[in-house]
CSV table of C-alpha atoms in Angstrom, one decimal:
chain,number,residue,atom,x,y,z
A,1,UNK,CA,15.5,32.8,2.7
A,2,UNK,CA,12.9,30.0,2.6
A,3,UNK,CA,9.6,30.8,0.9
A,4,UNK,CA,6.5,29.3,2.2
A,5,UNK,CA,2.9,28.9,0.7
A,6,UNK,CA,0.7,26.6,-1.1
A,7,UNK,CA,1.0,27.0,-4.8
A,8,UNK,CA,-1.9,29.3,-6.3
A,9,UNK,CA,-2.8,26.8,-8.9
A,10,UNK,CA,-3.5,24.3,-5.9
A,11,UNK,CA,-5.8,26.4,-3.8
A,12,UNK,CA,-9.1,26.3,-6.0
A,13,UNK,CA,-8.8,22.4,-5.9
A,14,UNK,CA,-8.1,22.2,-2.2
A,15,UNK,CA,-11.2,24.4,-1.3
A,16,UNK,CA,-13.2,22.1,-3.9
A,17,UNK,CA,-12.2,19.0,-2.2
A,18,UNK,CA,-13.0,20.4,1.2
A,19,UNK,CA,-16.4,21.5,0.1
A,20,UNK,CA,-17.1,18.1,-1.4
A,21,UNK,CA,-15.8,16.4,1.9
A,22,UNK,CA,-18.3,18.5,4.0
A,23,UNK,CA,-21.1,17.9,1.9
A,24,UNK,CA,-20.4,14.2,1.6
A,25,UNK,CA,-20.2,14.1,5.4
A,26,UNK,CA,-23.7,15.7,5.2
A,27,UNK,CA,-22.8,18.8,7.2
A,28,UNK,CA,-25.3,21.5,7.4
A,29,UNK,CA,-24.6,25.0,5.8
A,30,UNK,CA,-23.1,26.6,9.0
A,31,UNK,CA,-21.0,23.6,9.6
A,32,UNK,CA,-19.8,23.6,6.0
A,33,UNK,CA,-18.9,27.4,6.2
A,34,UNK,CA,-16.9,26.6,9.3
A,35,UNK,CA,-15.0,23.8,7.5
A,36,UNK,CA,-14.1,26.2,4.5
A,37,UNK,CA,-12.9,28.7,7.1
A,38,UNK,CA,-10.6,26.1,8.6
A,39,UNK,CA,-9.3,25.5,5.0
A,40,UNK,CA,-8.8,29.2,4.3
A,41,UNK,CA,-6.9,29.7,7.6
A,42,UNK,CA,-4.8,26.8,6.8
A,43,UNK,CA,-3.9,28.1,3.5
A,44,UNK,CA,-3.0,31.6,4.9
A,45,UNK,CA,-1.0,29.9,7.6
A,46,UNK,CA,1.2,28.1,4.9
A,47,UNK,CA,2.6,31.5,3.9
A,48,UNK,CA,4.5,31.6,7.1
A,49,UNK,CA,4.7,28.3,8.2
A,50,UNK,CA,5.9,25.0,6.3
A,51,UNK,CA,2.3,23.6,5.7
A,52,UNK,CA,1.6,21.4,2.4
A,53,UNK,CA,-1.7,20.8,0.7
A,54,UNK,CA,-1.7,17.3,2.5
A,55,UNK,CA,-1.7,19.2,6.0
A,56,UNK,CA,-4.6,21.3,4.9
A,57,UNK,CA,-6.5,18.1,3.9
A,58,UNK,CA,-5.8,16.5,7.3
A,59,UNK,CA,-7.1,19.5,9.2
A,60,UNK,CA,-10.2,19.8,7.2
A,61,UNK,CA,-11.0,16.0,7.7
A,62,UNK,CA,-10.5,16.5,11.4
A,63,UNK,CA,-12.6,19.5,11.6
A,64,UNK,CA,-15.6,17.5,9.6
A,65,UNK,CA,-15.2,14.7,12.1
A,66,UNK,CA,-15.3,17.0,15.1
A,67,UNK,CA,-18.4,18.7,13.5
A,68,UNK,CA,-20.0,15.2,13.3
A,69,UNK,CA,-19.0,14.4,16.8
A,70,UNK,CA,-17.2,11.2,15.8
A,71,UNK,CA,-14.2,9.5,17.1
A,72,UNK,CA,-10.8,10.5,15.6
A,73,UNK,CA,-10.7,7.2,13.6
A,74,UNK,CA,-14.0,7.8,11.8
A,75,UNK,CA,-13.9,6.9,8.1
A,76,UNK,CA,-15.8,9.8,6.3
A,77,UNK,CA,-15.6,7.9,2.9
A,78,UNK,CA,-16.0,4.2,4.4
A,79,UNK,CA,-18.9,3.4,2.3
A,80,UNK,CA,-17.5,4.7,-0.9
A,81,UNK,CA,-14.2,3.0,-0.3
A,82,UNK,CA,-16.1,-0.2,0.3
A,83,UNK,CA,-17.7,0.2,-3.0
A,84,UNK,CA,-14.7,0.8,-5.0
A,85,UNK,CA,-12.9,-2.0,-3.5
A,86,UNK,CA,-15.9,-4.5,-4.3
A,87,UNK,CA,-16.1,-3.0,-7.9
A,88,UNK,CA,-12.4,-3.5,-8.5
A,89,UNK,CA,-12.7,-7.1,-7.0
A,90,UNK,CA,-15.3,-8.0,-9.5
A,91,UNK,CA,-13.4,-7.3,-12.4
A,92,UNK,CA,-10.3,-9.1,-11.4
A,93,UNK,CA,-11.0,-12.2,-13.6
A,94,UNK,CA,-11.0,-10.0,-16.6
A,95,UNK,CA,-7.7,-8.4,-15.7
A,96,UNK,CA,-6.2,-11.7,-14.8
A,97,UNK,CA,-7.0,-12.9,-18.2
A,98,UNK,CA,-5.4,-9.9,-19.8
A,99,UNK,CA,-2.3,-10.4,-17.8
A,100,UNK,CA,-2.1,-14.1,-18.6
A,101,UNK,CA,-2.4,-13.2,-22.4
A,102,UNK,CA,0.2,-10.6,-22.4
A,103,UNK,CA,3.6,-11.1,-23.7
A,104,UNK,CA,5.0,-8.6,-21.1
A,105,UNK,CA,3.1,-9.3,-17.9
A,106,UNK,CA,5.1,-6.9,-15.7
A,107,UNK,CA,4.3,-4.0,-18.1
A,108,UNK,CA,0.7,-5.1,-18.4
A,109,UNK,CA,0.6,-5.1,-14.6
A,110,UNK,CA,2.4,-1.7,-14.4
A,111,UNK,CA,-0.3,-0.3,-16.7
A,112,UNK,CA,-3.3,-1.5,-14.8
A,113,UNK,CA,-1.7,-0.3,-11.6
A,114,UNK,CA,-1.2,3.1,-13.0
A,115,UNK,CA,-4.4,3.3,-14.7
A,116,UNK,CA,-6.3,2.3,-11.5
A,117,UNK,CA,-5.1,5.7,-10.2
A,118,UNK,CA,-8.0,7.2,-11.5
A,119,UNK,CA,-10.1,6.0,-8.5
A,120,UNK,CA,-9.2,9.4,-6.6
A,121,UNK,CA,-11.7,11.4,-4.7
A,122,UNK,CA,-9.0,13.8,-3.7
A,123,UNK,CA,-9.2,15.3,-7.1
A,124,UNK,CA,-12.8,14.5,-8.3
A,125,UNK,CA,-15.7,14.4,-6.0
A,126,UNK,CA,-17.2,11.0,-5.5
A,127,UNK,CA,-20.1,11.5,-7.5
A,128,UNK,CA,-18.0,13.0,-10.6
A,129,UNK,CA,-16.4,9.4,-11.0
A,130,UNK,CA,-18.3,6.6,-12.8
A,131,UNK,CA,-16.1,3.5,-11.4
A,132,UNK,CA,-17.8,1.1,-13.4
A,133,UNK,CA,-16.8,2.9,-16.6
A,134,UNK,CA,-13.5,3.9,-15.7
A,135,UNK,CA,-12.3,0.3,-14.5
A,136,UNK,CA,-13.8,-1.2,-17.6
A,137,UNK,CA,-11.7,1.3,-19.6
A,138,UNK,CA,-8.3,1.3,-17.8
A,139,UNK,CA,-6.8,0.2,-21.1
A,140,UNK,CA,-7.7,3.6,-22.8
A,141,UNK,CA,-4.8,5.7,-21.4
A,142,UNK,CA,-1.3,5.5,-22.5
A,143,UNK,CA,2.0,6.4,-20.8
A,144,UNK,CA,3.1,9.8,-21.3
A,145,UNK,CA,6.5,9.1,-19.6
A,146,UNK,CA,7.7,5.6,-19.2
A,147,UNK,CA,11.1,5.0,-17.2
A,148,UNK,CA,10.8,1.2,-17.6
A,149,UNK,CA,14.4,0.5,-18.6
A,150,UNK,CA,15.7,1.9,-15.2
A,151,UNK,CA,12.9,0.3,-13.4
A,152,UNK,CA,13.6,-3.4,-14.7
A,153,UNK,CA,17.3,-2.6,-14.2
A,154,UNK,CA,16.6,-1.7,-10.4
A,155,UNK,CA,14.5,-4.7,-10.0
A,156,UNK,CA,16.9,-7.2,-11.3
A,157,UNK,CA,19.4,-5.8,-8.5
A,158,UNK,CA,17.0,-5.6,-5.9
A,159,UNK,CA,16.7,-7.7,-2.7
A,160,UNK,CA,13.6,-5.8,-1.3
A,161,UNK,CA,10.9,-3.4,-2.7
A,162,UNK,CA,9.1,-0.9,-0.7
A,163,UNK,CA,5.5,-0.4,-2.3
A,164,UNK,CA,3.6,2.8,-1.2
A,165,UNK,CA,0.0,2.4,-1.7
A,166,UNK,CA,-2.6,5.2,-2.6
A,167,UNK,CA,-6.4,4.7,-3.1
A,168,UNK,CA,-9.1,2.1,-2.1
A,169,UNK,CA,-10.2,0.3,-5.1
A,170,UNK,CA,-6.8,1.1,-6.7
A,171,UNK,CA,-5.0,-1.5,-4.6
A,172,UNK,CA,-6.8,-4.2,-6.1
A,173,UNK,CA,-4.7,-3.4,-9.3
A,174,UNK,CA,-1.6,-3.0,-7.2
A,175,UNK,CA,-2.2,-6.6,-5.8
A,176,UNK,CA,-2.5,-7.9,-9.6
A,177,UNK,CA,0.8,-6.1,-10.2
A,178,UNK,CA,2.6,-7.3,-7.2
A,179,UNK,CA,1.5,-11.1,-8.2
A,180,UNK,CA,3.3,-10.5,-11.5
A,181,UNK,CA,6.4,-9.2,-9.8
A,182,UNK,CA,6.5,-12.0,-7.3
A,183,UNK,CA,6.2,-14.4,-10.3
A,184,UNK,CA,9.2,-13.0,-12.0
A,185,UNK,CA,11.2,-12.1,-9.1
A,186,UNK,CA,10.5,-14.8,-6.6
A,187,UNK,CA,13.3,-13.7,-4.2
A,188,UNK,CA,12.3,-10.1,-3.9
A,189,UNK,CA,10.8,-9.1,-0.4
A,190,UNK,CA,8.0,-7.0,-0.7
A,191,UNK,CA,6.4,-4.6,1.9
A,192,UNK,CA,3.4,-2.6,1.1
A,193,UNK,CA,2.8,0.6,3.0
A,194,UNK,CA,-0.6,2.1,3.8
A,195,UNK,CA,-2.1,5.2,5.7
A,196,UNK,CA,-2.2,5.0,9.4
A,197,UNK,CA,-5.7,6.6,9.6
A,198,UNK,CA,-8.5,7.3,7.1
A,199,UNK,CA,-8.0,10.4,4.9
A,200,UNK,CA,-10.2,10.8,1.7
A,201,UNK,CA,-10.2,7.5,0.0
A,202,UNK,CA,-6.8,6.5,0.6
A,203,UNK,CA,-6.3,2.9,1.5
A,204,UNK,CA,-5.5,1.7,5.1
A,205,UNK,CA,-4.6,-1.7,6.5
A,206,UNK,CA,-8.3,-2.4,6.6
A,207,UNK,CA,-8.7,-2.0,2.9
A,208,UNK,CA,-5.5,-4.1,2.3
A,209,UNK,CA,-7.2,-6.9,4.4
A,210,UNK,CA,-10.5,-6.4,2.4
A,211,UNK,CA,-9.0,-7.0,-1.0
A,212,UNK,CA,-6.5,-9.7,0.2
A,213,UNK,CA,-3.2,-7.8,-0.2
A,214,UNK,CA,-2.1,-8.7,3.3
A,215,UNK,CA,-2.1,-12.3,2.2
A,216,UNK,CA,0.1,-11.6,-0.6
A,217,UNK,CA,2.9,-9.3,0.9
A,218,UNK,CA,3.8,-8.0,4.0
A,219,UNK,CA,1.6,-5.0,4.9
A,220,UNK,CA,2.4,-2.1,7.3
A,221,UNK,CA,1.2,1.3,8.3
A,222,UNK,CA,3.4,4.1,7.2
A,223,UNK,CA,2.1,6.2,10.0
A,224,UNK,CA,1.0,8.8,7.4
A,225,UNK,CA,-2.3,10.3,8.2
A,226,UNK,CA,-2.0,12.5,5.2
A,227,UNK,CA,-3.0,12.0,1.4
A,228,UNK,CA,0.8,11.6,0.8
A,229,UNK,CA,4.0,10.6,2.5
A,230,UNK,CA,5.6,13.2,4.5
A,231,UNK,CA,8.8,11.1,5.5
A,232,UNK,CA,9.4,13.1,8.8
A,233,UNK,CA,5.9,12.2,10.0
A,234,UNK,CA,6.0,8.7,9.3
A,235,UNK,CA,6.9,5.8,11.8
A,236,UNK,CA,10.2,4.7,12.7
A,237,UNK,CA,9.5,1.3,11.2
A,238,UNK,CA,8.6,2.9,7.9
A,239,UNK,CA,11.5,5.2,7.9
A,240,UNK,CA,13.8,2.3,8.3
A,241,UNK,CA,12.3,0.4,5.5
A,242,UNK,CA,12.5,3.4,3.4
A,243,UNK,CA,16.1,3.9,4.2
A,244,UNK,CA,17.0,0.2,3.6
A,245,UNK,CA,14.7,-0.6,0.4
A,246,UNK,CA,16.6,-1.2,-2.8
A,247,UNK,CA,13.6,-0.2,-4.9
A,248,UNK,CA,10.6,2.1,-3.8
A,249,UNK,CA,7.4,2.2,-5.9
A,250,UNK,CA,5.3,5.1,-4.9
A,251,UNK,CA,1.6,5.3,-6.1
A,252,UNK,CA,-0.5,8.2,-6.9
A,253,UNK,CA,-0.2,12.1,-6.8
A,254,UNK,CA,-0.2,12.7,-3.1
A,255,UNK,CA,2.8,10.5,-2.7
A,256,UNK,CA,4.5,12.2,-5.9
A,257,UNK,CA,4.0,15.6,-4.4
A,258,UNK,CA,5.6,14.6,-1.1
A,259,UNK,CA,8.4,12.3,-2.0
A,260,UNK,CA,9.4,13.9,-5.4
A,261,UNK,CA,11.6,16.6,-3.8
A,262,UNK,CA,13.8,13.9,-2.3
A,263,UNK,CA,15.4,13.3,-5.8
A,264,UNK,CA,16.1,9.7,-4.6
A,265,UNK,CA,16.8,7.5,-7.8
A,266,UNK,CA,15.5,4.4,-5.8
A,267,UNK,CA,12.2,6.1,-6.1
A,268,UNK,CA,9.8,5.2,-9.0
A,269,UNK,CA,6.5,7.2,-9.2
A,270,UNK,CA,3.6,5.4,-10.9
A,271,UNK,CA,0.4,7.4,-11.4
A,272,UNK,CA,-1.9,9.3,-13.7
A,273,UNK,CA,-1.3,12.9,-14.0
A,274,UNK,CA,-4.4,14.6,-13.1
A,275,UNK,CA,-4.0,18.5,-13.0
A,276,UNK,CA,-2.0,21.2,-14.7
A,277,UNK,CA,0.4,21.8,-11.8
A,278,UNK,CA,1.5,18.1,-11.6
A,279,UNK,CA,1.8,17.9,-15.3
A,280,UNK,CA,4.1,20.9,-15.3
A,281,UNK,CA,6.2,19.3,-12.4
A,282,UNK,CA,6.5,16.1,-14.3
A,283,UNK,CA,6.9,17.7,-17.7
A,284,UNK,CA,4.1,15.8,-19.4
A,285,UNK,CA,0.6,16.3,-20.9
A,286,UNK,CA,-2.1,16.0,-18.1
A,287,UNK,CA,-4.2,13.0,-18.3
A,288,UNK,CA,-1.3,10.5,-19.1
A,289,UNK,CA,0.0,7.9,-17.2
A,290,UNK,CA,3.7,8.1,-15.9
A,291,UNK,CA,6.4,5.8,-14.6
A,292,UNK,CA,9.3,8.4,-13.4
A,293,UNK,CA,12.4,7.7,-11.8
A,294,UNK,CA,13.3,9.9,-8.9
A,295,UNK,CA,15.4,12.5,-9.9
A,296,UNK,CA,15.6,16.3,-10.4
A,297,UNK,CA,13.3,17.3,-13.4
A,298,UNK,CA,14.7,20.4,-15.2
A,299,UNK,CA,12.0,22.8,-16.1
A,300,UNK,CA,10.6,22.3,-19.4
A,301,UNK,CA,12.1,18.8,-19.9
A,302,UNK,CA,10.3,16.9,-22.3
A,303,UNK,CA,9.8,13.0,-22.2
A,304,UNK,CA,12.4,10.9,-23.6
A,305,UNK,CA,11.1,9.7,-26.9
A,306,UNK,CA,13.5,6.7,-26.6
A,307,UNK,CA,11.2,5.1,-24.1
A,308,UNK,CA,9.1,2.5,-25.5
A,309,UNK,CA,5.4,2.6,-24.7
A,310,UNK,CA,4.1,-0.6,-23.0
A,311,UNK,CA,1.9,-3.1,-24.7
A,312,UNK,CA,-1.5,-2.2,-25.0
A,313,UNK,CA,-4.1,-4.4,-23.1
A,314,UNK,CA,-6.5,-6.7,-25.1
A,315,UNK,CA,-9.5,-8.9,-24.0
A,316,UNK,CA,-10.5,-11.6,-26.2
C-alpha cells in the first residue's frame, strides 16, 4: 500500500516560505491568512494524494498571484532575482581570476557552482540572505561528499550533457563552470534547462538571457513550473533530452528532492545541503557542499573518505 504525505520535517519550512512569499508580495493580513490556508489545505491533501512540497509551493504562488490580481506569468521575485543576477555578474572577474590560477579549473568551477547554490529564497527569506557577503565568501564551504571520480569518468565518455539549472544569481556561476567544461571537453554538447514559469527565485529563460548563458550553450525550458523537476510534468522535449543524455548534472535542493528517487547513475547532484531532512537523505552534515552520483543511498551511509576534496580557491 502506497503512503502519501509530506515529511513532517518539511512542513514548518514550507509554511515559513509561504508566509515569506505573501509578505514579499505585500499582501494584507486577510490575504496572507488565505494564502496560509491554501498551504495547509495542500499539506492535508498530500496525505491522500501524490503531492510533493513542490506542488504546494506552486499552489501558494498561484494563490498569491491571484490575490494580487496579476497575470499567471507574474514574477513575484522579479526585482530580487535581477539584483542577485547583477551582484553575481559584478563578481565574475574575481572568479575568472580564481579559475585561471587554479591547477584544477574543472574542480574549481564545480566548487563555485555548488557554493553559488546558497542564493536560495526557498530555504531562507530574501531579507535573511546577505548576497554580497555570500558571494564574496563562496570559497569558505567545503564538500561533504564529492563523487568527482565517477563524474570525470562520465564526462570523458559523454557526447552530451544535460545541465538542470536552479536559481537566479547562481546561474552566473553555472556559466563559469560550463565555460571550463567546454574548454576541457570541446566536443561535449551541452543543453541547459530552466524553469518554464517564475517560481520563488528559480531561473527562467529570461534569467539565462540576462546573464549570457544562452550565448554559451543551448538553453531550453524544461516545462517545470515547480521549484524542482517532476519528470512526468515536464515537456516532451525535455523528457527526450533527459532520456538521451549521457550525463545529467542537477543543481540545487529542489531538483535533488524530485530527481534523486530515480536512482539514475547518469545523474550527478550538485548543491549545498541546507536542512536536516536533506542532510539525512544525503548522509552528510548540514551546510556542506555535495557532488552526489545518482544511486540509492542506504540509510546511515557515511561519505567515502577516499574521495579527495577539491582544491580550495585562492585570490591573489
